């Protein structure tokens, strides 16, 4: 029995050692108990993986991705719609079968069925989808960048250079964002997709030597390395630059002028089709002599008597066929370019309305 003075309080405990009792504070009693801190804990290594979901979703919803996808879908749908015309044109150019459109159409149906009208469309799809996606996406991106640069340059007052009593004002007002974007679109898409053009030409012209895509890739690389995939890139770029610049400039100019005259914000689908066809017609007419010279360089390379450059090819055409020789095949080219341009712009604007506008609203 403990004395009253030494009776443990409610906050203390006591322990008995023989005839002695020792009062132990409750805090020390808690320390004496085995705790979670004193027990061994297993070794843990935790890695926190960054959440890439938000930036990926934001990227996929961006305007640039929407325009890129719109270009790819427009190219695919245009090529699918015009594949029969391309098949008939190819047969007529190489001299296979009938020499008129209706006769060639009937021959293909009788010999191969409806599927024959889309023969070889797979390789064209592989070429046109990335080409149109890169071209139209580059056009939109560069046009916005140049427009923004012009506005900032104008707000900050363009720099001036004084040479004696002459002041030179460096202004960007004379630069057309559409023309610059059109030129950039043609150059970038050509550089990126020219190997696909080379593959298409080899598979079309020499199917006996290049029976499949894999064989064509391995054989071209074996014969000339990476550089062989860029054969003819210089004349292609020279011909593409004026065509692409004029093509995009004319389409935007026609669209803007028509909307202003009719006091409307945008074109409807038939108007887009017509504006695109006229833009393709104008661009093809202006740049067609360069296209003739480019083909003369390609044919000369195959025959072993290639002109040294584009100017020499143009001079050779004029010497052999006169000035009209520069437009040989122009009509057939317009029959292909006009519907292709119109349908491409119609599909592209339609897909852009769906993909880009909805993405901005999310």
Tab-separated table of N, CA and C in Angstrom, residues 148-307:
chain	number	residue	atom	x	y	z
A	148	UNK	N	1.944	38.627	-87.843
A	148	UNK	CA	2.260	39.107	-86.496
A	148	UNK	C	3.524	39.958	-86.493
A	149	UNK	N	4.534	39.528	-87.252
A	149	UNK	CA	5.786	40.299	-87.321
A	149	UNK	C	5.548	41.672	-87.932
A	150	UNK	N	4.712	41.746	-88.965
A	150	UNK	CA	4.406	43.039	-89.583
A	150	UNK	C	3.699	43.972	-88.601
A	151	UNK	N	2.758	43.423	-87.830
A	151	UNK	CA	2.029	44.255	-86.867
A	151	UNK	C	2.952	44.774	-85.767
A	152	UNK	N	3.824	43.910	-85.246
A	152	UNK	CA	4.755	44.348	-84.209
A	152	UNK	C	5.746	45.377	-84.749
A	153	UNK	N	6.227	45.151	-85.964
A	153	UNK	CA	7.174	46.076	-86.591
A	153	UNK	C	6.529	47.451	-86.770
A	154	UNK	N	5.248	47.448	-87.142
A	154	UNK	CA	4.531	48.711	-87.357
A	154	UNK	C	4.292	49.436	-86.046
A	155	UNK	N	3.960	48.691	-84.984
A	155	UNK	CA	3.704	49.317	-83.684
A	155	UNK	C	4.970	49.903	-83.063
A	156	UNK	N	6.091	49.205	-83.237
A	156	UNK	CA	7.350	49.646	-82.631
A	156	UNK	C	8.126	50.637	-83.500
A	157	UNK	N	7.558	51.036	-84.616
A	157	UNK	CA	8.188	51.954	-85.568
A	157	UNK	C	9.430	51.316	-86.190
A	158	UNK	N	9.363	51.095	-87.476
A	158	UNK	CA	10.437	50.407	-88.182
A	158	UNK	C	11.728	51.220	-88.136
A	159	UNK	N	12.890	50.538	-88.079
A	159	UNK	CA	14.173	51.253	-88.001
A	159	UNK	C	14.484	52.020	-89.281
A	160	UNK	N	15.291	53.064	-89.113
A	160	UNK	CA	15.668	53.905	-90.245
A	160	UNK	C	17.183	53.978	-90.346
A	161	UNK	N	17.646	54.147	-91.570
A	161	UNK	CA	19.077	54.270	-91.838
A	161	UNK	C	19.309	55.571	-92.610
A	162	UNK	N	20.207	56.405	-92.092
A	162	UNK	CA	20.504	57.676	-92.746
A	162	UNK	C	21.875	57.598	-93.405
A	163	UNK	N	21.900	57.830	-94.705
A	163	UNK	CA	23.145	57.854	-95.473
A	163	UNK	C	23.276	59.246	-96.077
A	164	UNK	N	24.059	60.073	-95.439
A	164	UNK	CA	24.166	61.458	-95.870
A	164	UNK	C	22.848	62.178	-95.642
A	165	UNK	N	22.260	62.689	-96.711
A	165	UNK	CA	20.968	63.373	-96.617
A	165	UNK	C	19.808	62.447	-96.990
A	166	UNK	N	20.115	61.172	-97.181
A	166	UNK	CA	19.079	60.212	-97.597
A	166	UNK	C	18.685	59.349	-96.403
A	167	UNK	N	17.372	59.280	-96.124
A	167	UNK	CA	16.842	58.428	-95.055
A	167	UNK	C	16.178	57.198	-95.668
A	168	UNK	N	16.622	56.049	-95.230
A	168	UNK	CA	16.057	54.782	-95.714
A	168	UNK	C	15.216	54.183	-94.598
A	169	UNK	N	13.943	53.967	-94.876
A	169	UNK	CA	13.018	53.418	-93.888
A	169	UNK	C	12.800	51.928	-94.183
A	170	UNK	N	13.179	51.074	-93.222
A	170	UNK	CA	13.013	49.623	-93.386
A	170	UNK	C	11.591	49.238	-92.955
A	171	UNK	N	10.719	49.171	-93.914
A	171	UNK	CA	9.319	48.859	-93.636
A	171	UNK	C	8.970	47.488	-94.207
A	172	UNK	N	8.085	46.794	-93.513
A	172	UNK	CA	7.625	45.487	-93.973
A	172	UNK	C	6.254	45.565	-94.634
A	173	UNK	N	5.770	46.789	-94.881
A	173	UNK	CA	4.424	46.944	-95.431
A	173	UNK	C	4.303	46.357	-96.834
A	174	UNK	N	5.413	46.289	-97.562
A	174	UNK	CA	5.369	45.780	-98.932
A	174	UNK	C	5.352	44.259	-99.005
A	175	UNK	N	5.623	43.604	-97.886
A	175	UNK	CA	5.680	42.141	-97.874
A	175	UNK	C	4.271	41.569	-97.744
A	176	UNK	N	3.947	40.607	-98.593
A	176	UNK	CA	2.657	39.925	-98.515
A	176	UNK	C	2.807	38.649	-97.694
A	177	UNK	N	2.143	38.558	-96.535
A	177	UNK	CA	2.235	37.320	-95.742
A	177	UNK	C	1.774	36.087	-96.515
A	178	UNK	N	0.781	36.254	-97.381
A	178	UNK	CA	0.260	35.117	-98.147
A	178	UNK	C	1.294	34.632	-99.155
A	179	UNK	N	1.963	35.586	-99.856
A	179	UNK	CA	2.969	35.197	-100.841
A	179	UNK	C	4.159	34.515	-100.176
A	180	UNK	N	4.620	35.070	-99.061
A	180	UNK	CA	5.745	34.466	-98.336
A	180	UNK	C	5.363	33.078	-97.832
A	181	UNK	N	4.148	32.964	-97.279
A	181	UNK	CA	3.692	31.664	-96.770
A	181	UNK	C	3.532	30.651	-97.895
A	182	UNK	N	3.042	31.101	-99.058
A	182	UNK	CA	2.905	30.194	-100.193
A	182	UNK	C	4.240	29.671	-100.670
A	183	UNK	N	5.240	30.573	-100.756
A	183	UNK	CA	6.577	30.137	-101.161
A	183	UNK	C	7.163	29.155	-100.151
A	184	UNK	N	7.012	29.464	-98.855
A	184	UNK	CA	7.534	28.574	-97.810
A	184	UNK	C	6.839	27.222	-97.844
A	185	UNK	N	5.532	27.214	-98.079
A	185	UNK	CA	4.788	25.948	-98.133
A	185	UNK	C	5.295	25.056	-99.259
A	186	UNK	N	5.537	25.651	-100.431
A	186	UNK	CA	6.032	24.863	-101.551
A	186	UNK	C	7.421	24.307	-101.307
A	187	UNK	N	8.295	25.125	-100.738
A	187	UNK	CA	9.679	24.689	-100.505
A	187	UNK	C	9.732	23.598	-99.436
A	188	UNK	N	9.052	23.818	-98.317
A	188	UNK	CA	9.100	22.852	-97.212
A	188	UNK	C	8.494	21.511	-97.620
A	189	UNK	N	7.335	21.555	-98.265
A	189	UNK	CA	6.692	20.294	-98.657
A	189	UNK	C	7.514	19.551	-99.706
A	190	UNK	N	8.155	20.293	-100.603
A	190	UNK	CA	8.993	19.648	-101.615
A	190	UNK	C	10.203	18.981	-100.981
A	191	UNK	N	10.883	19.691	-100.097
A	191	UNK	CA	12.057	19.121	-99.432
A	191	UNK	C	11.689	17.890	-98.602
A	192	UNK	N	10.526	17.953	-97.947
A	192	UNK	CA	10.135	16.847	-97.073
A	192	UNK	C	9.637	15.633	-97.843
A	193	UNK	N	8.952	15.862	-98.964
A	193	UNK	CA	8.248	14.765	-99.638
A	193	UNK	C	8.795	14.433	-101.019
A	194	UNK	N	9.894	15.045	-101.439
A	194	UNK	CA	10.452	14.731	-102.759
A	194	UNK	C	10.826	13.249	-102.910
A	195	UNK	N	11.381	12.599	-101.888
A	195	UNK	CA	11.648	11.153	-102.038
A	195	UNK	C	10.412	10.344	-102.397
A	196	UNK	N	9.238	10.724	-101.876
A	196	UNK	CA	8.012	10.016	-102.236
A	196	UNK	C	7.660	10.232	-103.706
A	197	UNK	N	7.956	11.423	-104.220
A	197	UNK	CA	7.724	11.702	-105.636
A	197	UNK	C	8.638	10.844	-106.504
A	198	UNK	N	9.900	10.713	-106.093
A	198	UNK	CA	10.843	9.883	-106.833
A	198	UNK	C	10.372	8.429	-106.847
A	199	UNK	N	9.927	7.936	-105.698
A	199	UNK	CA	9.435	6.564	-105.616
A	199	UNK	C	8.211	6.368	-106.511
A	200	UNK	N	7.297	7.332	-106.497
A	200	UNK	CA	6.093	7.212	-107.333
A	200	UNK	C	6.461	7.144	-108.814
A	201	UNK	N	7.384	8.014	-109.229
A	201	UNK	CA	7.788	8.024	-110.637
A	201	UNK	C	8.452	6.702	-111.036
A	202	UNK	N	9.315	6.184	-110.173
A	202	UNK	CA	10.000	4.918	-110.508
A	202	UNK	C	8.998	3.766	-110.578
A	203	UNK	N	8.064	3.711	-109.649
A	203	UNK	CA	7.077	2.633	-109.646
A	203	UNK	C	6.130	2.734	-110.837
A	204	UNK	N	5.846	3.965	-111.279
A	204	UNK	CA	4.919	4.156	-112.395
A	204	UNK	C	5.584	3.906	-113.742
A	205	UNK	N	6.807	4.448	-113.903
A	205	UNK	CA	7.481	4.382	-115.195
A	205	UNK	C	8.136	3.019	-115.433
A	206	UNK	N	8.713	2.434	-114.394
A	206	UNK	CA	9.458	1.179	-114.556
A	206	UNK	C	8.973	0.116	-113.577
A	207	UNK	N	7.733	-0.369	-113.747
A	207	UNK	CA	7.225	-1.380	-112.811
A	207	UNK	C	7.958	-2.710	-112.895
A	208	UNK	N	8.619	-2.995	-114.039
A	208	UNK	CA	9.357	-4.248	-114.158
A	208	UNK	C	10.642	-4.215	-113.333
A	209	UNK	N	11.270	-3.038	-113.249
A	209	UNK	CA	12.497	-2.904	-112.451
A	209	UNK	C	12.177	-2.680	-110.980
A	210	UNK	N	11.082	-1.957	-110.723
A	210	UNK	CA	10.683	-1.646	-109.343
A	210	UNK	C	9.271	-2.193	-109.120
A	211	UNK	N	9.140	-3.499	-108.884
A	211	UNK	CA	7.808	-4.096	-108.771
A	211	UNK	C	7.067	-3.757	-107.480
A	212	UNK	N	7.789	-3.355	-106.415
A	212	UNK	CA	7.138	-3.047	-105.148
A	212	UNK	C	7.865	-1.884	-104.477
A	213	UNK	N	7.197	-1.327	-103.463
A	213	UNK	CA	7.761	-0.169	-102.773
A	213	UNK	C	9.044	-0.520	-102.037
A	214	UNK	N	9.073	-1.663	-101.363
A	214	UNK	CA	10.266	-2.047	-100.603
A	214	UNK	C	11.464	-2.282	-101.518
A	215	UNK	N	11.208	-2.936	-102.662
A	215	UNK	CA	12.297	-3.179	-103.620
A	215	UNK	C	12.794	-1.857	-104.202
A	216	UNK	N	11.879	-0.938	-104.477
A	216	UNK	CA	12.268	0.359	-105.028
A	216	UNK	C	13.146	1.125	-104.040
A	217	UNK	N	12.766	1.119	-102.761
A	217	UNK	CA	13.558	1.837	-101.747
A	217	UNK	C	14.959	1.244	-101.642
A	218	UNK	N	15.043	-0.079	-101.548
A	218	UNK	CA	16.358	-0.714	-101.386
A	218	UNK	C	17.231	-0.532	-102.619
A	219	UNK	N	16.624	-0.621	-103.813
A	219	UNK	CA	17.393	-0.515	-105.055
A	219	UNK	C	17.890	0.922	-105.270
A	220	UNK	N	17.023	1.916	-105.014
A	220	UNK	CA	17.435	3.316	-105.180
A	220	UNK	C	18.548	3.667	-104.199
A	221	UNK	N	18.410	3.203	-102.965
A	221	UNK	CA	19.448	3.492	-101.960
A	221	UNK	C	20.762	2.800	-102.312
A	222	UNK	N	20.659	1.579	-102.812
A	222	UNK	CA	21.872	0.842	-103.185
A	222	UNK	C	22.579	1.497	-104.363
A	223	UNK	N	21.810	2.022	-105.310
A	223	UNK	CA	22.404	2.627	-106.501
A	223	UNK	C	23.017	3.998	-106.232
A	224	UNK	N	22.382	4.804	-105.365
A	224	UNK	CA	22.873	6.174	-105.200
A	224	UNK	C	22.848	6.722	-103.797
A	225	UNK	N	22.498	5.902	-102.798
A	225	UNK	CA	22.461	6.387	-101.433
A	225	UNK	C	21.292	7.337	-101.207
A	226	UNK	N	21.376	8.137	-100.140
A	226	UNK	CA	20.305	9.070	-99.798
A	226	UNK	C	20.106	10.096	-100.911
A	227	UNK	N	21.212	10.513	-101.543
A	227	UNK	CA	21.104	11.531	-102.584
A	227	UNK	C	20.235	11.107	-103.756
A	228	UNK	N	20.113	9.801	-104.003
A	228	UNK	CA	19.297	9.324	-105.120
A	228	UNK	C	17.818	9.617	-104.909
A	229	UNK	N	17.399	9.722	-103.648
A	229	UNK	CA	16.003	10.040	-103.372
A	229	UNK	C	15.686	11.510	-103.637
A	230	UNK	N	16.715	12.312	-103.822
A	230	UNK	CA	16.526	13.737	-104.114
A	230	UNK	C	16.993	14.070	-105.525
A	231	UNK	N	16.937	13.109	-106.406
A	231	UNK	CA	17.294	13.354	-107.808
A	231	UNK	C	16.306	14.341	-108.417
A	232	UNK	N	16.833	15.367	-109.083
A	232	UNK	CA	15.983	16.377	-109.705
A	232	UNK	C	15.391	17.380	-108.749
A	233	UNK	N	15.942	17.505	-107.525
A	233	UNK	CA	15.362	18.412	-106.539
A	233	UNK	C	15.506	19.874	-106.952
A	234	UNK	N	16.627	20.233	-107.601
A	234	UNK	CA	16.853	21.643	-107.973
A	234	UNK	C	15.813	22.152	-108.962
A	235	UNK	N	15.609	21.491	-110.113
A	235	UNK	CA	14.563	21.984	-111.018
A	235	UNK	C	13.168	21.899	-110.417
A	236	UNK	N	12.934	20.934	-109.536
A	236	UNK	CA	11.624	20.833	-108.891
A	236	UNK	C	11.370	22.042	-107.996
A	237	UNK	N	12.366	22.444	-107.234
A	237	UNK	CA	12.227	23.621	-106.376
A	237	UNK	C	12.047	24.887	-107.215
A	238	UNK	N	12.808	24.999	-108.306
A	238	UNK	CA	12.704	26.184	-109.162
A	238	UNK	C	11.308	26.279	-109.773
A	239	UNK	N	10.752	25.148	-110.157
A	239	UNK	CA	9.404	25.152	-110.708
A	239	UNK	C	8.333	25.319	-109.651
A	240	UNK	N	8.565	24.798	-108.448
A	240	UNK	CA	7.568	24.848	-107.387
A	240	UNK	C	7.421	26.248	-106.802
A	241	UNK	N	8.510	26.987	-106.712
A	241	UNK	CA	8.489	28.289	-106.045
A	241	UNK	C	7.484	29.256	-106.668
A	242	UNK	N	7.532	29.531	-107.983
A	242	UNK	CA	6.528	30.441	-108.542
A	242	UNK	C	5.118	29.865	-108.529
A	243	UNK	N	4.993	28.548	-108.715
A	243	UNK	CA	3.662	27.937	-108.710
A	243	UNK	C	3.009	28.075	-107.336
A	244	UNK	N	3.734	27.681	-106.305
A	244	UNK	CA	3.168	27.702	-104.957
A	244	UNK	C	2.866	29.128	-104.508
A	245	UNK	N	3.765	30.066	-104.803
A	245	UNK	CA	3.547	31.459	-104.415
A	245	UNK	C	2.296	32.018	-105.081
A	246	UNK	N	2.183	31.811	-106.376
A	246	UNK	CA	1.033	32.321	-107.124
A	246	UNK	C	-0.261	31.610	-106.723
A	247	UNK	N	-0.170	30.319	-106.479
A	247	UNK	CA	-1.353	29.513	-106.156
A	247	UNK	C	-2.029	29.991	-104.874
A	248	UNK	N	-1.264	30.119	-103.816
A	248	UNK	CA	-1.843	30.543	-102.542
A	248	UNK	C	-2.232	32.014	-102.563
A	249	UNK	N	-1.424	32.836	-103.226
A	249	UNK	CA	-1.744	34.261	-103.309
A	249	UNK	C	-3.052	34.474	-104.060
A	250	UNK	N	-3.241	33.777	-105.174
A	250	UNK	CA	-4.450	33.937	-105.972
A	250	UNK	C	-5.679	33.449	-105.210
A	251	UNK	N	-5.555	32.338	-104.505
A	251	UNK	CA	-6.719	31.830	-103.776
A	251	UNK	C	-7.153	32.816	-102.689
A	252	UNK	N	-6.197	33.287	-101.890
A	252	UNK	CA	-6.531	34.230	-100.826
A	252	UNK	C	-7.065	35.538	-101.400
A	253	UNK	N	-6.478	35.992	-102.510
A	253	UNK	CA	-6.935	37.243	-103.129
A	253	UNK	C	-8.342	37.096	-103.673
A	254	UNK	N	-8.622	36.004	-104.364
A	254	UNK	CA	-9.962	35.766	-104.890
A	254	UNK	C	-10.981	35.656	-103.759
A	255	UNK	N	-10.628	34.945	-102.722
A	255	UNK	CA	-11.540	34.766	-101.592
A	255	UNK	C	-11.853	36.098	-100.915
A	256	UNK	N	-10.816	36.888	-100.679
A	256	UNK	CA	-11.000	38.170	-100.007
A	256	UNK	C	-11.790	39.145	-100.867
A	257	UNK	N	-11.456	39.238	-102.151
A	257	UNK	CA	-12.145	40.172	-103.046
A	257	UNK	C	-13.620	39.806	-103.204
A	258	UNK	N	-13.893	38.526	-103.336
A	258	UNK	CA	-15.280	38.090	-103.519
A	258	UNK	C	-16.103	38.356	-102.255
A	259	UNK	N	-15.518	38.068	-101.095
A	259	UNK	CA	-16.247	38.307	-99.838
A	259	UNK	C	-16.516	39.790	-99.632
A	260	UNK	N	-15.553	40.634	-99.992
A	260	UNK	CA	-15.752	42.076	-99.848
A	260	UNK	C	-16.825	42.580	-100.807
A	261	UNK	N	-16.831	42.069	-102.029
A	261	UNK	CA	-17.827	42.521	-103.006
A	261	UNK	C	-19.240	42.071	-102.626
A	262	UNK	N	-19.353	40.887	-102.047
A	262	UNK	CA	-20.653	40.348	-101.653
A	262	UNK	C	-21.008	40.667	-100.203
A	263	UNK	N	-20.084	41.335	-99.496
A	263	UNK	CA	-20.280	41.711	-98.090
A	263	UNK	C	-20.634	40.494	-97.242
A	264	UNK	N	-19.806	39.477	-97.346
A	264	UNK	CA	-19.992	38.259	-96.570
A	264	UNK	C	-18.666	37.877	-95.916
A	265	UNK	N	-18.729	37.076	-94.869
A	265	UNK	CA	-17.534	36.738	-94.095
A	265	UNK	C	-16.741	35.590	-94.703
A	266	UNK	N	-17.393	34.649	-95.334
A	266	UNK	CA	-16.689	33.489	-95.861
A	266	UNK	C	-17.406	32.956	-97.088
A	267	UNK	N	-16.696	32.098	-97.834
A	267	UNK	CA	-17.251	31.483	-99.025
A	267	UNK	C	-18.032	30.235	-98.659
A	268	UNK	N	-19.041	29.924	-99.464
A	268	UNK	CA	-19.684	28.620	-99.294
A	268	UNK	C	-18.897	27.568	-100.068
A	269	UNK	N	-19.304	26.329	-99.987
A	269	UNK	CA	-18.521	25.244	-100.568
A	269	UNK	C	-18.373	25.357	-102.091
A	270	UNK	N	-19.444	25.617	-102.857
A	270	UNK	CA	-19.240	25.771	-104.308
A	270	UNK	C	-18.312	26.934	-104.661
A	271	UNK	N	-18.392	28.021	-103.893
A	271	UNK	CA	-17.504	29.167	-104.146
A	271	UNK	C	-16.052	28.823	-103.847
A	272	UNK	N	-15.816	28.033	-102.795
A	272	UNK	CA	-14.454	27.571	-102.511
A	272	UNK	C	-13.936	26.701	-103.642
A	273	UNK	N	-14.796	25.835	-104.169
A	273	UNK	CA	-14.412	24.963	-105.280
A	273	UNK	C	-13.995	25.791	-106.486
A	274	UNK	N	-14.779	26.824	-106.805
A	274	UNK	CA	-14.482	27.664	-107.963
A	274	UNK	C	-13.220	28.496	-107.736
A	275	UNK	N	-13.074	29.083	-106.542
A	275	UNK	CA	-11.891	29.893	-106.255
A	275	UNK	C	-10.620	29.055	-106.297
A	276	UNK	N	-10.675	27.842	-105.765
A	276	UNK	CA	-9.515	26.960	-105.803
A	276	UNK	C	-9.153	26.550	-107.219
A	277	UNK	N	-10.175	26.290	-108.035
A	277	UNK	CA	-9.923	25.907	-109.432
A	277	UNK	C	-9.288	27.059	-110.207
A	278	UNK	N	-9.770	28.282	-110.007
A	278	UNK	CA	-9.195	29.446	-110.688
A	278	UNK	C	-7.769	29.710	-110.227
A	279	UNK	N	-7.511	29.527	-108.937
A	279	UNK	CA	-6.149	29.715	-108.428
A	279	UNK	C	-5.203	28.693	-109.039
A	280	UNK	N	-5.634	27.447	-109.135
A	280	UNK	CA	-4.805	26.422	-109.757
A	280	UNK	C	-4.565	26.688	-111.226
A	281	UNK	N	-5.608	27.158	-111.928
A	281	UNK	CA	-5.478	27.482	-113.348
A	281	UNK	C	-4.453	28.601	-113.558
A	282	UNK	N	-4.554	29.669	-112.769
A	282	UNK	CA	-3.636	30.808	-112.918
A	282	UNK	C	-2.200	30.409	-112.602
A	283	UNK	N	-2.011	29.702	-111.480
A	283	UNK	CA	-0.657	29.303	-111.083
A	283	UNK	C	-0.039	28.356	-112.100
A	284	UNK	N	-0.839	27.424	-112.611
A	284	UNK	CA	-0.316	26.479	-113.592
A	284	UNK	C	0.058	27.188	-114.894
A	285	UNK	N	-0.738	28.160	-115.305
A	285	UNK	CA	-0.456	28.892	-116.542
A	285	UNK	C	0.837	29.690	-116.428
A	286	UNK	N	1.043	30.339	-115.289
A	286	UNK	CA	2.242	31.168	-115.103
A	286	UNK	C	3.510	30.322	-115.024
A	287	UNK	N	3.441	29.204	-114.319
A	287	UNK	CA	4.646	28.413	-114.055
A	287	UNK	C	4.822	27.246	-115.016
A	288	UNK	N	3.922	27.077	-115.990
A	288	UNK	CA	3.981	25.888	-116.844
A	288	UNK	C	5.278	25.776	-117.657
A	289	UNK	N	5.829	26.870	-118.220
A	289	UNK	CA	7.106	26.721	-118.939
A	289	UNK	C	8.205	26.107	-118.085
A	290	UNK	N	8.234	26.442	-116.804
A	290	UNK	CA	9.236	25.835	-115.920
A	290	UNK	C	8.967	24.351	-115.728
A	291	UNK	N	7.698	23.975	-115.725
A	291	UNK	CA	7.356	22.554	-115.614
A	291	UNK	C	7.789	21.797	-116.860
A	292	UNK	N	7.626	22.413	-118.049
A	292	UNK	CA	8.079	21.789	-119.295
A	292	UNK	C	9.592	21.609	-119.270
A	293	UNK	N	10.299	22.641	-118.812
A	293	UNK	CA	11.759	22.549	-118.744
A	293	UNK	C	12.193	21.483	-117.741
A	294	UNK	N	11.461	21.357	-116.642
A	294	UNK	CA	11.803	20.337	-115.645
A	294	UNK	C	11.637	18.932	-116.228
A	295	UNK	N	10.561	18.735	-116.969
A	295	UNK	CA	10.356	17.429	-117.589
A	295	UNK	C	11.408	17.161	-118.662
A	296	UNK	N	11.816	18.217	-119.371
A	296	UNK	CA	12.877	18.047	-120.372
A	296	UNK	C	14.177	17.599	-119.689
A	297	UNK	N	14.454	18.153	-118.504
A	297	UNK	CA	15.646	17.732	-117.753
A	297	UNK	C	15.536	16.276	-117.319
A	298	UNK	N	14.345	15.871	-116.869
A	298	UNK	CA	14.157	14.494	-116.408
A	298	UNK	C	14.268	13.511	-117.564
A	299	UNK	N	13.623	13.833	-118.690
A	299	UNK	CA	13.677	12.938	-119.855
A	299	UNK	C	15.093	12.884	-120.410
A	300	UNK	N	15.781	14.034	-120.456
A	300	UNK	CA	17.153	14.067	-120.941
A	300	UNK	C	18.079	13.236	-120.088
A	301	UNK	N	17.845	13.222	-118.779
A	301	UNK	CA	18.678	12.418	-117.881
A	301	UNK	C	18.503	10.933	-118.182
A	302	UNK	N	17.269	10.533	-118.516
A	302	UNK	CA	17.031	9.128	-118.831
A	302	UNK	C	17.629	8.735	-120.178
A	303	UNK	N	17.679	9.702	-121.108
A	303	UNK	CA	18.179	9.408	-122.446
A	303	UNK	C	19.670	9.676	-122.598
A	304	UNK	N	20.293	10.216	-121.551
A	304	UNK	CA	21.717	10.469	-121.592
A	304	UNK	C	22.124	11.755	-122.281
A	305	UNK	N	21.190	12.658	-122.545
A	305	UNK	CA	21.516	13.953	-123.163
A	305	UNK	C	20.779	15.068	-122.425
A	306	UNK	N	21.085	15.198	-121.163
A	306	UNK	CA	20.403	16.139	-120.288
A	306	UNK	C	20.976	17.544	-120.452
A	307	UNK	N	20.125	18.577	-120.596
A	307	UNK	CA	20.628	19.948	-120.606
A	307	UNK	C	21.313	20.266	-119.275
